[in-house]
CSV table of C-alpha atoms in Angstrom, one decimal:
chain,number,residue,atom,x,y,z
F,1,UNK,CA,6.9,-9.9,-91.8
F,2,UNK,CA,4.4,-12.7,-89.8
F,3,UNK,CA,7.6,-14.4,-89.1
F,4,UNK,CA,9.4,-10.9,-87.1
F,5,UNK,CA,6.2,-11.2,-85.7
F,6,UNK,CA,5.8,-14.3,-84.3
F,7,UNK,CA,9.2,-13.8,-82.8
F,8,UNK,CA,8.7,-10.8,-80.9
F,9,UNK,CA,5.5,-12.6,-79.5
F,10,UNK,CA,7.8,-15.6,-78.7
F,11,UNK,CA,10.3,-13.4,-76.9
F,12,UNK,CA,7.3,-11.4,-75.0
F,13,UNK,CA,6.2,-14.6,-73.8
F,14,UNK,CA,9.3,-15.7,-72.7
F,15,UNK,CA,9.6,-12.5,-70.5
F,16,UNK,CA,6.6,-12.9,-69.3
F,17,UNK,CA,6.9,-16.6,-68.0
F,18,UNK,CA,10.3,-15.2,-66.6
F,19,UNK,CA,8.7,-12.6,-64.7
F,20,UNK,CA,6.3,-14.7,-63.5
F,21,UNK,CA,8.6,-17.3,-62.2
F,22,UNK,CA,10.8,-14.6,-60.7
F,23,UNK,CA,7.3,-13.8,-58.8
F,24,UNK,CA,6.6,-17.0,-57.5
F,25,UNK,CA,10.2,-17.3,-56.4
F,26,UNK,CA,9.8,-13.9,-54.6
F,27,UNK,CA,6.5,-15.4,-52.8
F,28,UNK,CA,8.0,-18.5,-52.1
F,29,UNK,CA,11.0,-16.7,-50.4
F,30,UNK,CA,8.9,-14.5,-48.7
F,31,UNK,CA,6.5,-17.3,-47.4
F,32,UNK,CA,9.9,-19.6,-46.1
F,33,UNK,CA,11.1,-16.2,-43.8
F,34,UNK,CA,9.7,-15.5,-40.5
F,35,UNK,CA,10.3,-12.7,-37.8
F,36,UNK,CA,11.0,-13.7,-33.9
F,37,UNK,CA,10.7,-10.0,-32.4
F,38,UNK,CA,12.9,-9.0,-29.3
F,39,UNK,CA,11.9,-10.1,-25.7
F,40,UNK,CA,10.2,-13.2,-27.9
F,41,UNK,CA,11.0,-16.4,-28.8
F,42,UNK,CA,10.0,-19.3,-31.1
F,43,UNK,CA,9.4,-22.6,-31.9
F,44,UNK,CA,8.2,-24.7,-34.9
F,45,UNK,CA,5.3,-27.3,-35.2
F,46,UNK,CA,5.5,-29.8,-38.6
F,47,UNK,CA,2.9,-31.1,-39.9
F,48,UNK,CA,4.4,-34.5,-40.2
F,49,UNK,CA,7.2,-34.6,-37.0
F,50,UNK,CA,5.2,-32.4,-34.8
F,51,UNK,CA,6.8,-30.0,-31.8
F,52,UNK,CA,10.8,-29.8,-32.5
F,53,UNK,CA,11.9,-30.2,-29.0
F,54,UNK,CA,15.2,-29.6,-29.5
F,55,UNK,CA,15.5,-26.2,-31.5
F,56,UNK,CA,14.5,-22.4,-29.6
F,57,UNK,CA,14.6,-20.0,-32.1
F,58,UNK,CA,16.1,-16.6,-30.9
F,59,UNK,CA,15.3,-12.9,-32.3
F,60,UNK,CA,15.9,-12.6,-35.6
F,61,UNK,CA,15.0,-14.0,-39.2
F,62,UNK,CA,14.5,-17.7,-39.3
F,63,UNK,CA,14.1,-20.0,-42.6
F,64,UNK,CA,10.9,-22.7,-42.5
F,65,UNK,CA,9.6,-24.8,-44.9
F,66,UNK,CA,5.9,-23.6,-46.2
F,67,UNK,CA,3.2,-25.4,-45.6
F,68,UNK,CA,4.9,-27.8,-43.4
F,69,UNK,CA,6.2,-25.6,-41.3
F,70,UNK,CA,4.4,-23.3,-38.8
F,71,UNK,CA,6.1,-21.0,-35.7
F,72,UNK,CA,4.5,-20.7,-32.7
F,73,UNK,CA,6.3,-17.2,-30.9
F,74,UNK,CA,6.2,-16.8,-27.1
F,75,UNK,CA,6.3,-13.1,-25.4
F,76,UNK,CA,8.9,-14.2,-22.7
F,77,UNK,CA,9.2,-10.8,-21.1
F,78,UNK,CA,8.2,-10.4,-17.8
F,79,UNK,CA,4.3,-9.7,-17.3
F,80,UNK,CA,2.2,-8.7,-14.1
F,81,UNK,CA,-0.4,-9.9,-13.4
F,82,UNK,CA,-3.2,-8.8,-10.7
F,83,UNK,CA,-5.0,-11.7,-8.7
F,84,UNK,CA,-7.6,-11.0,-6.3
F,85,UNK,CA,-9.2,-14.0,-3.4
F,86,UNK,CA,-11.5,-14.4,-0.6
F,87,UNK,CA,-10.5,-16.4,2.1
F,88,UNK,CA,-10.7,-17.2,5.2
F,89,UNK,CA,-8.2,-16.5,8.4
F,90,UNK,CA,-7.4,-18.7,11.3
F,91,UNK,CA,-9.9,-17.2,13.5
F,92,UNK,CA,-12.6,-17.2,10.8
F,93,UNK,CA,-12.6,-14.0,9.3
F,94,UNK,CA,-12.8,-13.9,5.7
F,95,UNK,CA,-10.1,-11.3,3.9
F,96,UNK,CA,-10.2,-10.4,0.2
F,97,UNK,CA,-6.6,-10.5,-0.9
F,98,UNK,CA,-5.1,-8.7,-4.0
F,99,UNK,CA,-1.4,-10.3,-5.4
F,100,UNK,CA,0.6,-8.7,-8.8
F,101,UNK,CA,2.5,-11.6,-9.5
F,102,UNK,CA,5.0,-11.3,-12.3
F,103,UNK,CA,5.7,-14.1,-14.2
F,104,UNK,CA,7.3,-15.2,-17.7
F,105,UNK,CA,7.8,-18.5,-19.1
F,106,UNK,CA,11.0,-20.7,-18.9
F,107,UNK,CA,12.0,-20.7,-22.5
F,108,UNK,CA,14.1,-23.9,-22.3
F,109,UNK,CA,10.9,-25.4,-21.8
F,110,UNK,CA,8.4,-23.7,-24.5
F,111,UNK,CA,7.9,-27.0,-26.3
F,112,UNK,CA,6.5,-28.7,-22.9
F,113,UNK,CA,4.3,-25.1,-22.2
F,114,UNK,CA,3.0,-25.6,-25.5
F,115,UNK,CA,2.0,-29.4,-25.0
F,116,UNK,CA,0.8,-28.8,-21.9
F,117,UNK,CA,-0.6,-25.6,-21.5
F,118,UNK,CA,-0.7,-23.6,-25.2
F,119,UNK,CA,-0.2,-20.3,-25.5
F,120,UNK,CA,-2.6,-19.0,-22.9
F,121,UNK,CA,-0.3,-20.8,-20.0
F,122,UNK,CA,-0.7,-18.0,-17.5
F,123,UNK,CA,-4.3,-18.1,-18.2
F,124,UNK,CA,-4.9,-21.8,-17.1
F,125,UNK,CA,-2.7,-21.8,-14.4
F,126,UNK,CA,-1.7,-18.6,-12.2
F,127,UNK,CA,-5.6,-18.1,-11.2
F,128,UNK,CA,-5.7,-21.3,-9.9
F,129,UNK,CA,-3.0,-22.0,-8.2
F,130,UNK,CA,-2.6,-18.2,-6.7
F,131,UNK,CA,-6.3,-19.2,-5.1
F,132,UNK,CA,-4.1,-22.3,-3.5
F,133,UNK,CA,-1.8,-20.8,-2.0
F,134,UNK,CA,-3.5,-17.8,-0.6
F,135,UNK,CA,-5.8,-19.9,1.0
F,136,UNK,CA,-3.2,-22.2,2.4
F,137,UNK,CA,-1.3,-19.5,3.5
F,138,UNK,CA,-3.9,-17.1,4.9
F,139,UNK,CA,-5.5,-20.2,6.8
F,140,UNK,CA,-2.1,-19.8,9.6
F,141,UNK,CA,-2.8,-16.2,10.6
F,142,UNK,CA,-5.6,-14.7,12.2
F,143,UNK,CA,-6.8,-11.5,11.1
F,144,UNK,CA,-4.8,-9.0,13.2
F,145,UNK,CA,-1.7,-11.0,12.3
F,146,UNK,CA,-2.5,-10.4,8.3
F,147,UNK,CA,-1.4,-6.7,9.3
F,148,UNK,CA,1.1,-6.9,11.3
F,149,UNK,CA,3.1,-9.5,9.8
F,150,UNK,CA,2.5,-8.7,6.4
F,151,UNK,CA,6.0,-8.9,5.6
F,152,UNK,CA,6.1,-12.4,6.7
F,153,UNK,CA,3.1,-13.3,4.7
F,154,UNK,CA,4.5,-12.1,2.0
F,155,UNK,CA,7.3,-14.0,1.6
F,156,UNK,CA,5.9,-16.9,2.8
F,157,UNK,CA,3.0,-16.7,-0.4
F,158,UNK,CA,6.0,-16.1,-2.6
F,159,UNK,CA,8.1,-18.5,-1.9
F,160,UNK,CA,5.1,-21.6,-2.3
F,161,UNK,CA,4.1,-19.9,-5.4
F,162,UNK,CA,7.6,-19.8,-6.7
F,163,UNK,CA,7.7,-23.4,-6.0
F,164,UNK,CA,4.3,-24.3,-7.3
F,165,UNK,CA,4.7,-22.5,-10.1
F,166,UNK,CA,8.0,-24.5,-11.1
F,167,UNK,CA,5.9,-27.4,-12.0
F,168,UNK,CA,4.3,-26.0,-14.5
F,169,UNK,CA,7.4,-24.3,-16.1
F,170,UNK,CA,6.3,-21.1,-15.0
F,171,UNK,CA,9.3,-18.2,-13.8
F,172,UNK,CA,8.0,-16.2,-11.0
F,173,UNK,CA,10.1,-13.2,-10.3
F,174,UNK,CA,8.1,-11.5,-7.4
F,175,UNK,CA,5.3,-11.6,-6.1
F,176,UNK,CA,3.3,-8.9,-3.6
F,177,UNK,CA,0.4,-8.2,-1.8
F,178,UNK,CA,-1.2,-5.4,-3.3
F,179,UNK,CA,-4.6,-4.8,-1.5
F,180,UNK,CA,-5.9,-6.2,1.8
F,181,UNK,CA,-9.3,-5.6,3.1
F,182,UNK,CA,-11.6,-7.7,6.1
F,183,UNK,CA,-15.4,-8.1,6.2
F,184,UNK,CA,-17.8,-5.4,7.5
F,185,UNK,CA,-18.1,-7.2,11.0
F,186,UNK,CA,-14.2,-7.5,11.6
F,187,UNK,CA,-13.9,-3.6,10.2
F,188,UNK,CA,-16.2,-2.2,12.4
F,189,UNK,CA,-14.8,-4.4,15.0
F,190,UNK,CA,-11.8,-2.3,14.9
F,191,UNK,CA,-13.0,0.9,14.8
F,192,UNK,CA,-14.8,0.1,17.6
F,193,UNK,CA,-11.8,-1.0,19.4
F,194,UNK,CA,-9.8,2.3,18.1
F,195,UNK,CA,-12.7,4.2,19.6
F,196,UNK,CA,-12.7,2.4,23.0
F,197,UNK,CA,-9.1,3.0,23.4
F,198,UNK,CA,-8.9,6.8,22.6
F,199,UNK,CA,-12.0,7.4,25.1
F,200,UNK,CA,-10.0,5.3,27.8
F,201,UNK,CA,-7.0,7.6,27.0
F,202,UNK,CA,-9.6,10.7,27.5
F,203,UNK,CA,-10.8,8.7,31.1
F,204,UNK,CA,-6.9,8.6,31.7
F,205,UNK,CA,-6.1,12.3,31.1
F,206,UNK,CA,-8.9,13.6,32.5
F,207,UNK,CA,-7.9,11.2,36.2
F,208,UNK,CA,-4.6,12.9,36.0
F,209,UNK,CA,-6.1,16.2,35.4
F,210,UNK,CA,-7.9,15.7,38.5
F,211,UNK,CA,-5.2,14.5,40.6
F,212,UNK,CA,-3.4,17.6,39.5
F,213,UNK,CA,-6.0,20.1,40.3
F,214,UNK,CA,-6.3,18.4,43.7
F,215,UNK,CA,-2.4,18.4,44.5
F,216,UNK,CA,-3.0,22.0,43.0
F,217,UNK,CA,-5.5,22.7,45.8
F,218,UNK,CA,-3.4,21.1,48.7
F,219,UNK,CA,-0.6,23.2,47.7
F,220,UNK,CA,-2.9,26.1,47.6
F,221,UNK,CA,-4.3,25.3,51.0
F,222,UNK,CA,-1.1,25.0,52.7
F,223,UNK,CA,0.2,28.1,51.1
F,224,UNK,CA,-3.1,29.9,52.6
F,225,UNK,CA,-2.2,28.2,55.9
F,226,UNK,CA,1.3,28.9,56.0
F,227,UNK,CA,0.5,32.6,55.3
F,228,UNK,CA,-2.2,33.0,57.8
F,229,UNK,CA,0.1,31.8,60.3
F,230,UNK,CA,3.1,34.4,59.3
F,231,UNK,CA,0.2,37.3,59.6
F,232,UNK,CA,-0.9,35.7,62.8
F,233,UNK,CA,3.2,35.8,64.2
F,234,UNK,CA,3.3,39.1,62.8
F,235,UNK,CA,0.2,40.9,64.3
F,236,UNK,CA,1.7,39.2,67.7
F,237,UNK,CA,5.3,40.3,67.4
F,238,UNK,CA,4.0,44.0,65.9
F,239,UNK,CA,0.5,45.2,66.7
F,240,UNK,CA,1.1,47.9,64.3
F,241,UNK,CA,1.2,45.8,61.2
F,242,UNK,CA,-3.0,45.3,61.6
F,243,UNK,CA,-2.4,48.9,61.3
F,244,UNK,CA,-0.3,49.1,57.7
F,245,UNK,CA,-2.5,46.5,56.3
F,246,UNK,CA,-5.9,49.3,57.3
F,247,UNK,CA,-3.8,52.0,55.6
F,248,UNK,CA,-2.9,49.9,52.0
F,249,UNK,CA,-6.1,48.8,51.8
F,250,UNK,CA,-7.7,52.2,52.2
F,251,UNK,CA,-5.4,53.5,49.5
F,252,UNK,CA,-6.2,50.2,47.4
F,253,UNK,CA,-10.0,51.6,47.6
F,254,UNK,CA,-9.2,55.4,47.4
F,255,UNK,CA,-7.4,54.9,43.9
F,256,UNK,CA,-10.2,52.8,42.2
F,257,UNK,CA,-12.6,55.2,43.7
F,258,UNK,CA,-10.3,58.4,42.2
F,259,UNK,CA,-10.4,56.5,38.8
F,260,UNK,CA,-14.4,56.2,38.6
F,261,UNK,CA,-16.2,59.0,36.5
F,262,UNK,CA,-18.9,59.2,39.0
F,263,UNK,CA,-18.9,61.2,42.2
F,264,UNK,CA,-18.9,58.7,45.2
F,265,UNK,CA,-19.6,59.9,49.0
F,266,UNK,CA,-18.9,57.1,51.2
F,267,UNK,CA,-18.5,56.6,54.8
F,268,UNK,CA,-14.5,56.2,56.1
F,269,UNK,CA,-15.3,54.2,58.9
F,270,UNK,CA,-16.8,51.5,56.9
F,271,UNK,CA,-14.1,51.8,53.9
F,272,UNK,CA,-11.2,51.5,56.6
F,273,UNK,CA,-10.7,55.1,55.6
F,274,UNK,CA,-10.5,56.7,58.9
F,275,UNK,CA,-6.7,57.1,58.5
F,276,UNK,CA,-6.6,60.1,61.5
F,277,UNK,CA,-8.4,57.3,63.9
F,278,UNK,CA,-5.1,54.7,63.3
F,279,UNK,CA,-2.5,57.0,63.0
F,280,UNK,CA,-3.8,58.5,66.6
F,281,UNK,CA,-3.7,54.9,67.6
C-alpha cells in the first residue's frame, strides 16, 4: 500500500515539473515575440553588438533573443508640428511667425536617428532649426512684403527647411505659415495708413461732388438765361403773351385760394386778378 503510494506521488510530481516546464517554455516564448504596430517600425539594440544597422524590422511579429535583445519602435507616420518665432524683417520690424511643419523620419536611417538623436529627434532638432531659417528668411523682406508675397515666402522657408532638415535624416513633407502678426507700432501704422487713405477718398468724392454741383449750376444758369431770352423774343414778337402769363397765374392763385377752408377777400389788382382790365386790353 506505501508503495501504490509513493508512486502516485512520483507520477504527481512528474506532472507537476512537466507543467512547470511547459510554463517556463510559455514565458520564454512569450518574452522572445515582439509587436511592430502599423505606420511603425523597429530596430534592435544588443547588449553585446549594439545598434544592428543593417536589419528594419516592418509590421508584424518579430523573434529576439531575451535579455540580449531589446527593440526600439519608431512612429514613422507623418506628424505636425506647430512652431512659432519672433524675428525681425528687413526694415526692422519684428514679426511673430507661426509654421505647422510635418515631418516623419527616414526609416532607412533609424539606426543613425537613434545614434544621433534618440527617440525624441523632432524634439532636438525642428525647434532649432525652424528658428534658423525663419530668421534667415524673414531677414530679405520688409514687412509689407511678408503679406503680399506670402506665397513666395512660403516656399522659399520650405524649400531651406526641406534641405536642412535632410541632414539630420529628417522627411519634411510640407511646410506652411500658419499665423502672421507685426508689433503694436507697425499695426497701428497701418491702420493709420488705411484711415488716411479712406479720408483722402472722402476729400476726393466730396471735390467731385462739388464740381458737379457747380457744372449743375452753370447748366442751371444758362437754362435760366436761355429762357429769359425766349420770354423776352416772345413778349417782343406778341405783346399779348405778358397777357396769358397774367391770366395763368391768376388761375394758379384762384385754385389754391378755392382749396383753402378759410374765407379769403383779397384785392384783384394786387393778385393779377383783374382779368376784365386785360381782356379790355
Amino acid at each position: 500500500k506505501n508503495f501504490i503510494v509513493a508512486e502516485h506521488i512520483k507520477a504527481a510530481g512528474s506532472a507537476g515539473a512537466g507543467l512547470s516546464l511547459l510554463g517556463a517554455v510559455g514565458v520564454f516564448l512569450y518574452n522572445s515575440l515582439f509587436t511592430v504596430d502599423p505606420g511603425h517600425r523597429a530596430i534592435m539594440y544588443n547588449r553585446i553588438s549594439g545598434i544592428n544597422s543593417n536589419k528594419i524590422y516592418i509590421e508584424g511579429t518579430h523573434f529576439k533573443i531575451v535579455y540580449f535583445d531589446r527593440p526600439i519602435i519608431y512612429d514613422v507616420r507623418t506628424h505636425p508640428r506647430i512652431i512659432s518665432s519672433l524675428t525681425g524683417t528687413k526694415d526692422l520690424q519684428m514679426a511673430n511667425v507661426s509654421l505647422r511643419v510635418l515631418s516623419r523620419p527616414n526609416i532607412e536611417a533609424l539606426p543613425t536617428v537613434y545614434r544621433t538623436l534618440g527617440k525624441d529627434y523632432d524634439e532636438r532638432v525642428l525647434p532649432s532649426i525652424v528658428n534658423e531659417i525663419l530668421k534667415s528668411v524673414v531677414a530679405q523682406f520688409n514687412a509689407t512684403q511678408l503679406l503680399t508675397q506670402r506665397e513666395q515666402v512660403s516656399r522659399m522657408i520650405r524649400q531651406n527647411l526641406i534641405s536642412r532638415a535632410n541632414d539630420f535624416n529628417i522627411i519634411v513633407d510640407d511646410v506652411s505659415i500658419t499665423h502672421l502678426t507685426f508689433g503694436k507700432e507697425f499695426t497701428e501704422a497701418i491702420e493709420a495708413k488705411q484711415v488716411a487713405a479712406q479720408q483722402a477718398e472722402m476729400a476726393k468724392y466730396v471735390v467731385l461732388q462739388a464740381e458737379q454741383e457747380k457744372l449743375g449750376m452753370i447748366i442751371k444758369a444758362e437754362g435760366e438765361s436761355k429762357s429769359a431770352q425766349l420770354i423776352g423774343s416772345a413778349i417782343v414778337a406778341n405783346p399779348a403773351y405778358i397777357r396769358l402769363k397774367k391770366i395763368e397765374t391768376a388761375q394758379e392763385i384762384a385754385n389754391i385760394l378755392s382749396q383753402s377752408r378759410n374765407r379769403v377777400l383779397l384785392s384783384s389788382d394786387c393778385l393779377l386778378m383783374n382779368l376784365k382790365d386785360l381782356l379790355d386790353k
